[in-house]
PDB file of C-alpha atoms in Angstrom:
ATOM      1  CA  ALA A   1      54.870 -16.974 -28.561  1.00 56.00           C
ATOM      2  CA  GLN A   2      51.734 -18.888 -29.364  1.00 61.00           C
ATOM      3  CA  LYS A   3      52.213 -22.578 -28.785  1.00 88.00           C
ATOM      4  CA  ILE A   4      48.992 -23.799 -30.375  1.00 94.00           C
ATOM      5  CA  THR A   5      47.732 -22.437 -33.690  1.00 94.00           C
ATOM      6  CA  GLN A   6      44.213 -22.846 -34.948  1.00 93.00           C
ATOM      7  CA  THR A   7      43.665 -20.532 -37.888  1.00 86.00           C
ATOM      8  CA  GLN A   8      40.618 -21.799 -39.725  1.00 85.00           C
ATOM      9  CA  PRO A   9      37.702 -19.394 -39.934  1.00 82.00           C
ATOM     10  CA  GLY A  10      34.262 -20.516 -38.851  1.00 89.00           C
ATOM     11  CA  MET A  11      33.156 -23.634 -40.698  1.00 93.00           C
ATOM     12  CA  PHE A  12      29.767 -24.775 -41.937  1.00 95.00           C
ATOM     13  CA  VAL A  13      29.438 -28.515 -42.296  1.00 96.00           C
ATOM     14  CA  GLN A  14      26.632 -30.524 -43.827  1.00 97.00           C
ATOM     15  CA  GLU A  15      25.079 -33.034 -41.463  1.00 97.00           C
ATOM     16  CA  LYS A  16      26.546 -36.551 -41.898  1.00 97.00           C
ATOM     17  CA  GLU A  17      29.651 -35.176 -43.604  1.00 97.00           C
ATOM     18  CA  ALA A  18      33.149 -35.413 -42.095  1.00 97.00           C
ATOM     19  CA  VAL A  19      35.060 -32.321 -40.986  1.00 96.00           C
ATOM     20  CA  THR A  20      38.743 -31.798 -40.259  1.00 97.00           C
ATOM     21  CA  LEU A  21      39.914 -29.163 -37.801  1.00 97.00           C
ATOM     22  CA  ASP A  22      43.525 -28.062 -38.078  1.00 96.00           C
ATOM     23  CA  CYS A  23      45.917 -27.671 -35.177  1.00 97.00           C
ATOM     24  CA  THR A  24      49.640 -27.024 -35.295  1.00 96.00           C
ATOM     25  CA  TYR A  25      51.840 -26.749 -32.249  1.00 96.00           C
ATOM     26  CA  ASP A  26      55.265 -25.596 -31.252  1.00 93.00           C
ATOM     27  CA  THR A  27      57.389 -27.364 -28.665  1.00 89.00           C
ATOM     28  CA  SER A  28      60.969 -28.444 -28.091  1.00 86.00           C
ATOM     29  CA  ASP A  29      59.935 -31.129 -25.598  1.00 84.00           C
ATOM     30  CA  GLN A  30      60.358 -34.759 -26.596  1.00 84.00           C
ATOM     31  CA  SER A  31      57.458 -35.858 -24.432  1.00 84.00           C
ATOM     32  CA  TYR A  32      54.204 -33.988 -24.707  1.00 88.00           C
ATOM     33  CA  GLY A  33      50.496 -34.560 -25.030  1.00 91.00           C
ATOM     34  CA  LEU A  34      47.821 -33.137 -27.264  1.00 94.00           C
ATOM     35  CA  PHE A  35      44.159 -32.744 -26.371  1.00 95.00           C
ATOM     36  CA  TRP A  36      40.992 -31.681 -28.131  1.00 97.00           C
ATOM     37  CA  TYR A  37      38.055 -30.150 -26.284  1.00 97.00           C
ATOM     38  CA  LYS A  38      34.586 -29.159 -27.448  1.00 97.00           C
ATOM     39  CA  GLN A  39      32.770 -26.112 -26.068  1.00 95.00           C
ATOM     40  CA  PRO A  40      29.075 -25.778 -26.993  1.00 94.00           C
ATOM     41  CA  SER A  41      27.211 -22.542 -26.397  1.00 91.00           C
ATOM     42  CA  SER A  42      26.420 -23.677 -22.850  1.00 88.00           C
ATOM     43  CA  GLY A  43      30.052 -22.980 -21.976  1.00 89.00           C
ATOM     44  CA  GLU A  44      31.198 -26.357 -20.700  1.00 90.00           C
ATOM     45  CA  MET A  45      34.524 -27.609 -22.057  1.00 92.00           C
ATOM     46  CA  ILE A  46      34.129 -31.263 -22.958  1.00 95.00           C
ATOM     47  CA  PHE A  47      37.166 -33.518 -23.358  1.00 95.00           C
ATOM     48  CA  LEU A  48      37.143 -35.383 -26.675  1.00 97.00           C
ATOM     49  CA  ILE A  49      40.452 -37.096 -27.370  1.00 96.00           C
ATOM     50  CA  TYR A  50      44.097 -37.332 -26.314  1.00 95.00           C
ATOM     51  CA  GLN A  51      47.293 -38.149 -28.222  1.00 95.00           C
ATOM     52  CA  GLY A  52      50.639 -38.753 -26.558  1.00 91.00           C
ATOM     53  CA  SER A  53      53.776 -37.796 -28.441  1.00 90.00           C
ATOM     54  CA  TYR A  54      55.126 -41.348 -28.228  1.00 90.00           C
ATOM     55  CA  ASP A  55      51.878 -42.994 -29.293  1.00 89.00           C
ATOM     56  CA  GLU A  56      52.493 -44.717 -32.606  1.00 86.00           C
ATOM     57  CA  GLN A  57      48.841 -45.070 -33.479  1.00 93.00           C
ATOM     58  CA  ASN A  58      46.539 -42.157 -34.135  1.00 95.00           C
ATOM     59  CA  ALA A  59      44.051 -41.785 -31.302  1.00 95.00           C
ATOM     60  CA  THR A  60      40.409 -42.591 -31.992  1.00 96.00           C
ATOM     61  CA  GLU A  61      37.359 -42.147 -29.804  1.00 95.00           C
ATOM     62  CA  GLY A  62      34.043 -42.973 -31.417  1.00 97.00           C
ATOM     63  CA  ARG A  63      33.440 -40.488 -34.237  1.00 97.00           C
ATOM     64  CA  TYR A  64      36.552 -38.529 -33.291  1.00 98.00           C
ATOM     65  CA  SER A  65      40.011 -39.323 -34.577  1.00 97.00           C
ATOM     66  CA  LEU A  66      43.249 -37.440 -34.376  1.00 97.00           C
ATOM     67  CA  ASN A  67      45.502 -37.186 -37.412  1.00 96.00           C
ATOM     68  CA  PHE A  68      48.869 -36.879 -35.682  1.00 96.00           C
ATOM     69  CA  GLN A  69      51.803 -35.886 -37.889  1.00 96.00           C
ATOM     70  CA  LYS A  70      54.712 -35.471 -35.532  1.00 94.00           C
ATOM     71  CA  ALA A  71      57.275 -34.253 -38.055  1.00 94.00           C
ATOM     72  CA  ARG A  72      54.901 -31.521 -39.197  1.00 95.00           C
ATOM     73  CA  LYS A  73      53.836 -30.784 -35.608  1.00 95.00           C
ATOM     74  CA  SER A  74      50.197 -31.065 -36.461  1.00 96.00           C
ATOM     75  CA  ALA A  75      47.344 -32.756 -34.610  1.00 97.00           C
ATOM     76  CA  ASN A  76      44.210 -32.363 -36.672  1.00 97.00           C
ATOM     77  CA  LEU A  77      40.844 -33.497 -35.345  1.00 98.00           C
ATOM     78  CA  VAL A  78      38.562 -35.412 -37.689  1.00 98.00           C
ATOM     79  CA  ILE A  79      34.875 -35.662 -36.845  1.00 97.00           C
ATOM     80  CA  SER A  80      33.091 -38.244 -38.948  1.00 97.00           C
ATOM     81  CA  ALA A  81      29.362 -38.302 -39.713  1.00 97.00           C
ATOM     82  CA  SER A  82      28.669 -34.844 -38.284  1.00 97.00           C
ATOM     83  CA  GLN A  83      25.588 -34.378 -36.149  1.00 97.00           C
ATOM     84  CA  LEU A  84      23.693 -31.202 -35.300  1.00 97.00           C
ATOM     85  CA  GLY A  85      24.939 -31.528 -31.731  1.00 96.00           C
ATOM     86  CA  ASP A  86      28.520 -31.175 -32.973  1.00 97.00           C
ATOM     87  CA  SER A  87      27.968 -27.440 -33.482  1.00 97.00           C
ATOM     88  CA  ALA A  88      30.426 -25.861 -31.056  1.00 97.00           C
ATOM     89  CA  MET A  89      33.845 -24.307 -30.596  1.00 96.00           C
ATOM     90  CA  TYR A  90      36.686 -26.816 -30.718  1.00 97.00           C
ATOM     91  CA  PHE A  91      39.927 -26.224 -28.853  1.00 96.00           C
ATOM     92  CA  CYS A  92      43.269 -27.896 -29.342  1.00 97.00           C
ATOM     93  CA  ALA A  93      45.562 -27.962 -26.296  1.00 95.00           C
ATOM     94  CA  MET A  94      49.054 -29.150 -25.548  1.00 93.00           C
ATOM     95  CA  ARG A  95      50.723 -30.195 -22.331  1.00 88.00           C
ATOM     96  CA  GLU A  96      53.776 -28.017 -21.928  1.00 77.00           C
ATOM     97  CA  HIS A  97      56.466 -27.745 -19.308  1.00 70.00           C
ATOM     98  CA  PRO A  98      57.685 -24.159 -18.927  1.00 66.00           C
ATOM     99  CA  PRO A  99      61.207 -23.681 -17.460  1.00 65.00           C
ATOM    100  CA  GLY A 100      61.051 -23.792 -13.677  1.00 63.00           C
ATOM    101  CA  GLY A 101      57.325 -24.344 -13.755  1.00 62.00           C
ATOM    102  CA  ASN A 102      54.756 -27.082 -13.504  1.00 66.00           C
ATOM    103  CA  ASN A 103      53.247 -28.973 -16.398  1.00 70.00           C
ATOM    104  CA  ARG A 104      50.342 -27.001 -17.794  1.00 80.00           C
ATOM    105  CA  LEU A 105      47.924 -27.011 -20.711  1.00 87.00           C
ATOM    106  CA  ALA A 106      48.282 -24.385 -23.446  1.00 90.00           C
ATOM    107  CA  PHE A 107      45.126 -23.819 -25.481  1.00 93.00           C
ATOM    108  CA  GLY A 108      44.606 -22.536 -29.000  1.00 93.00           C
ATOM    109  CA  LYS A 109      42.019 -19.897 -29.872  1.00 92.00           C
ATOM    110  CA  GLY A 110      39.552 -22.456 -31.156  1.00 93.00           C
ATOM    111  CA  ASN A 111      37.627 -23.321 -34.321  1.00 93.00           C
ATOM    112  CA  GLN A 112      33.904 -22.591 -34.682  1.00 95.00           C
ATOM    113  CA  VAL A 113      31.909 -25.382 -36.328  1.00 97.00           C
ATOM    114  CA  VAL A 114      28.258 -25.108 -37.329  1.00 97.00           C
ATOM    115  CA  VAL A 115      26.541 -28.250 -38.582  1.00 97.00           C
ATOM    116  CA  ILE A 116      23.646 -27.588 -40.947  1.00 97.00           C
ATOM    117  CA  PRO A 117      20.859 -30.048 -41.751  1.00 94.00           C
TER     118      PRO A 117
ATOM    119  CA  GLU B   1      27.464 -33.949 -16.975  1.00 63.00           C
ATOM    120  CA  THR B   2      31.210 -33.965 -16.308  1.00 71.00           C
ATOM    121  CA  GLY B   3      31.101 -34.141 -12.517  1.00 93.00           C
ATOM    122  CA  VAL B   4      32.310 -30.559 -12.090  1.00 96.00           C
ATOM    123  CA  THR B   5      29.668 -28.072 -10.971  1.00 96.00           C
ATOM    124  CA  GLN B   6      30.097 -24.317 -10.962  1.00 97.00           C
ATOM    125  CA  THR B   7      27.837 -21.750  -9.321  1.00 97.00           C
ATOM    126  CA  PRO B   8      26.541 -19.271 -10.099  1.00 97.00           C
ATOM    127  CA  ARG B   9      26.271 -19.686 -13.869  1.00 95.00           C
ATOM    128  CA  HIS B  10      25.899 -15.957 -14.382  1.00 96.00           C
ATOM    129  CA  LEU B  11      27.030 -13.045 -12.217  1.00 96.00           C
ATOM    130  CA  VAL B  12      26.773  -9.310 -12.644  1.00 95.00           C
ATOM    131  CA  MET B  13      28.667  -7.176 -10.189  1.00 92.00           C
ATOM    132  CA  GLY B  14      29.771  -3.609  -9.676  1.00 90.00           C
ATOM    133  CA  MET B  15      33.393  -2.677  -9.288  1.00 87.00           C
ATOM    134  CA  THR B  16      33.007  -2.177  -5.529  1.00 87.00           C
ATOM    135  CA  ASN B  17      31.212  -5.465  -4.852  1.00 88.00           C
ATOM    136  CA  LYS B  18      32.620  -8.600  -3.282  1.00 93.00           C
ATOM    137  CA  LYS B  19      31.439 -11.914  -4.634  1.00 95.00           C
ATOM    138  CA  SER B  20      32.616 -15.511  -4.765  1.00 97.00           C
ATOM    139  CA  LEU B  21      32.564 -18.208  -7.435  1.00 98.00           C
ATOM    140  CA  LYS B  22      32.193 -21.808  -6.326  1.00 98.00           C
ATOM    141  CA  CYS B  23      33.364 -25.023  -7.939  1.00 98.00           C
ATOM    142  CA  GLU B  24      32.689 -28.548  -6.738  1.00 97.00           C
ATOM    143  CA  GLN B  25      33.912 -31.789  -8.257  1.00 97.00           C
ATOM    144  CA  HIS B  26      32.517 -35.269  -7.636  1.00 95.00           C
ATOM    145  CA  LEU B  27      35.238 -37.183  -9.454  1.00 95.00           C
ATOM    146  CA  GLY B  28      37.581 -37.951  -6.578  1.00 94.00           C
ATOM    147  CA  HIS B  29      40.277 -35.803  -8.147  1.00 94.00           C
ATOM    148  CA  ASN B  30      43.091 -34.134  -6.254  1.00 92.00           C
ATOM    149  CA  ALA B  31      43.873 -31.168  -8.490  1.00 92.00           C
ATOM    150  CA  MET B  32      41.654 -28.210  -9.306  1.00 94.00           C
ATOM    151  CA  TYR B  33      42.143 -25.266 -11.631  1.00 94.00           C
ATOM    152  CA  TRP B  34      40.744 -21.832 -12.387  1.00 96.00           C
ATOM    153  CA  TYR B  35      40.835 -20.552 -15.963  1.00 96.00           C
ATOM    154  CA  LYS B  36      39.726 -17.264 -17.506  1.00 96.00           C
ATOM    155  CA  GLN B  37      38.226 -17.259 -20.989  1.00 95.00           C
ATOM    156  CA  SER B  38      37.950 -13.856 -22.657  1.00 93.00           C
ATOM    157  CA  ALA B  39      36.518 -13.252 -26.105  1.00 86.00           C
ATOM    158  CA  LYS B  40      38.915 -14.123 -28.935  1.00 77.00           C
ATOM    159  CA  LYS B  41      41.732 -15.097 -26.576  1.00 84.00           C
ATOM    160  CA  PRO B  42      43.031 -18.525 -25.639  1.00 86.00           C
ATOM    161  CA  LEU B  43      42.064 -19.961 -22.295  1.00 91.00           C
ATOM    162  CA  GLU B  44      44.285 -18.484 -19.570  1.00 93.00           C
ATOM    163  CA  LEU B  45      45.322 -20.561 -16.590  1.00 92.00           C
ATOM    164  CA  MET B  46      44.938 -18.596 -13.354  1.00 95.00           C
ATOM    165  CA  PHE B  47      45.510 -20.930 -10.407  1.00 94.00           C
ATOM    166  CA  VAL B  48      46.299 -24.574  -9.739  1.00 92.00           C
ATOM    167  CA  TYR B  49      45.703 -26.457  -6.507  1.00 93.00           C
ATOM    168  CA  ASN B  50      47.128 -29.912  -5.971  1.00 90.00           C
ATOM    169  CA  PHE B  51      46.084 -31.778  -2.811  1.00 90.00           C
ATOM    170  CA  LYS B  52      44.701 -28.463  -1.439  1.00 91.00           C
ATOM    171  CA  GLU B  53      48.020 -26.669  -1.886  1.00 91.00           C
ATOM    172  CA  GLN B  54      48.383 -23.855  -4.389  1.00 91.00           C
ATOM    173  CA  THR B  55      51.038 -24.859  -6.900  1.00 88.00           C
ATOM    174  CA  GLU B  56      50.487 -22.229  -9.555  1.00 86.00           C
ATOM    175  CA  ASN B  57      49.564 -18.559  -9.574  1.00 89.00           C
ATOM    176  CA  ASN B  58      49.897 -17.295 -13.102  1.00 87.00           C
ATOM    177  CA  SER B  59      50.572 -13.649 -12.178  1.00 90.00           C
ATOM    178  CA  VAL B  60      46.942 -13.090 -11.333  1.00 95.00           C
ATOM    179  CA  PRO B  61      46.024  -9.690  -9.789  1.00 95.00           C
ATOM    180  CA  SER B  62      45.328  -9.802  -6.061  1.00 95.00           C
ATOM    181  CA  ARG B  63      41.704  -8.766  -6.618  1.00 95.00           C
ATOM    182  CA  PHE B  64      41.240 -12.475  -7.418  1.00 97.00           C
ATOM    183  CA  SER B  65      41.721 -14.624  -4.325  1.00 96.00           C
ATOM    184  CA  PRO B  66      41.404 -18.414  -4.563  1.00 97.00           C
ATOM    185  CA  GLU B  67      40.555 -20.761  -1.745  1.00 97.00           C
ATOM    186  CA  CYS B  68      40.675 -24.547  -1.677  1.00 96.00           C
ATOM    187  CA  PRO B  69      39.342 -25.901   1.634  1.00 95.00           C
ATOM    188  CA  ASN B  70      39.468 -29.520   0.421  1.00 94.00           C
ATOM    189  CA  SER B  71      40.135 -31.454  -2.759  1.00 91.00           C
ATOM    190  CA  SER B  72      36.490 -31.307  -3.798  1.00 95.00           C
ATOM    191  CA  HIS B  73      35.858 -27.589  -3.469  1.00 97.00           C
ATOM    192  CA  LEU B  74      37.443 -24.530  -4.999  1.00 97.00           C
ATOM    193  CA  PHE B  75      36.418 -20.903  -4.601  1.00 98.00           C
ATOM    194  CA  LEU B  76      37.410 -17.716  -6.342  1.00 98.00           C
ATOM    195  CA  HIS B  77      36.805 -14.634  -4.236  1.00 97.00           C
ATOM    196  CA  LEU B  78      36.372 -11.428  -6.190  1.00 96.00           C
ATOM    197  CA  HIS B  79      36.709  -7.847  -4.968  1.00 93.00           C
ATOM    198  CA  THR B  80      37.127  -4.436  -6.597  1.00 93.00           C
ATOM    199  CA  LEU B  81      37.123  -5.943 -10.067  1.00 93.00           C
ATOM    200  CA  GLN B  82      37.585  -3.993 -13.278  1.00 94.00           C
ATOM    201  CA  PRO B  83      35.401  -4.100 -16.403  1.00 93.00           C
ATOM    202  CA  GLU B  84      38.189  -5.967 -18.238  1.00 93.00           C
ATOM    203  CA  ASP B  85      37.720  -8.815 -15.785  1.00 95.00           C
ATOM    204  CA  SER B  86      34.418  -9.620 -17.473  1.00 96.00           C
ATOM    205  CA  ALA B  87      34.833 -13.112 -18.897  1.00 96.00           C
ATOM    206  CA  LEU B  88      33.834 -16.744 -18.574  1.00 96.00           C
ATOM    207  CA  TYR B  89      35.560 -18.320 -15.574  1.00 97.00           C
ATOM    208  CA  LEU B  90      36.037 -22.038 -15.882  1.00 97.00           C
ATOM    209  CA  CYS B  91      36.924 -24.503 -13.186  1.00 96.00           C
ATOM    210  CA  ALA B  92      38.536 -27.843 -13.959  1.00 94.00           C
ATOM    211  CA  SER B  93      39.776 -30.853 -12.041  1.00 93.00           C
ATOM    212  CA  SER B  94      42.138 -33.716 -12.775  1.00 91.00           C
ATOM    213  CA  LYS B  95      43.429 -36.794 -11.029  1.00 88.00           C
ATOM    214  CA  ASP B  96      46.511 -34.893  -9.874  1.00 79.00           C
ATOM    215  CA  GLY B  97      48.406 -31.744 -10.782  1.00 70.00           C
ATOM    216  CA  THR B  98      50.355 -33.106 -13.703  1.00 68.00           C
ATOM    217  CA  ALA B  99      48.933 -31.874 -16.981  1.00 58.00           C
ATOM    218  CA  ALA B 100      49.372 -35.385 -18.336  1.00 65.00           C
ATOM    219  CA  ASN B 101      46.050 -36.144 -16.736  1.00 79.00           C
ATOM    220  CA  ILE B 102      42.860 -35.173 -18.498  1.00 88.00           C
ATOM    221  CA  GLN B 103      41.238 -32.070 -17.086  1.00 91.00           C
ATOM    222  CA  TYR B 104      37.465 -32.088 -16.741  1.00 93.00           C
ATOM    223  CA  PHE B 105      35.712 -28.745 -16.835  1.00 94.00           C
ATOM    224  CA  GLY B 106      32.576 -27.238 -15.413  1.00 95.00           C
ATOM    225  CA  ALA B 107      30.147 -25.122 -17.410  1.00 94.00           C
ATOM    226  CA  GLY B 108      31.673 -21.886 -16.170  1.00 95.00           C
ATOM    227  CA  THR B 109      30.492 -18.696 -14.535  1.00 97.00           C
ATOM    228  CA  ARG B 110      29.872 -15.846 -16.955  1.00 96.00           C
ATOM    229  CA  LEU B 111      30.929 -12.706 -15.106  1.00 96.00           C
ATOM    230  CA  SER B 112      30.037  -9.170 -16.086  1.00 95.00           C
ATOM    231  CA  VAL B 113      31.659  -6.290 -14.220  1.00 94.00           C
ATOM    232  CA  LEU B 114      29.856  -2.985 -14.566  1.00 91.00           C
TER     233      LEU B 114
END
């Protein structure tokens, strides 16, 4: 069963506008972590932001913020003041602990964002 | 520049070839990972090494053989691959093997198997 769901189709965003990328997750763990990564066309996965399940404040990192709604199991990424360099695939990931296994990251399928001038 | 370097960036190989992918991290981390990224599929974890010891093999076929000689270097040896193995192979490292730590990725090796 898919643990991380990212269902938005490719998005076009006007430069300097804000964009919200949706991520919902499924877990029965009480303690977990949520991550967002950016992957430009070059291929490198770039860490953006992290939210712990017990963190009371929404995580922020520069122009990135995470809208964490625990009861709804959602962890949406908000990018403010979009720049052309924000064009990329964005992946949501969750730390999970499978039975009898090690902690691991489960990734969603990603959201494509294209910023237009 | 994340501190994780992968070579080569692109690789084309026949099904009977033997090749190796290399990953090097300059972050002082103790855990290293191999992931496979296929089109329209989530990232798949392949192997995890923690302090040079393999701690995870996610049911990867034996035609993929990892090697971790030290905490800074990770190799993926490839032999008799299939066309469906064509993908982007990403290496990552983290402070240790717990997924609580942030994983930092390289730019990947784009592999095409003919």
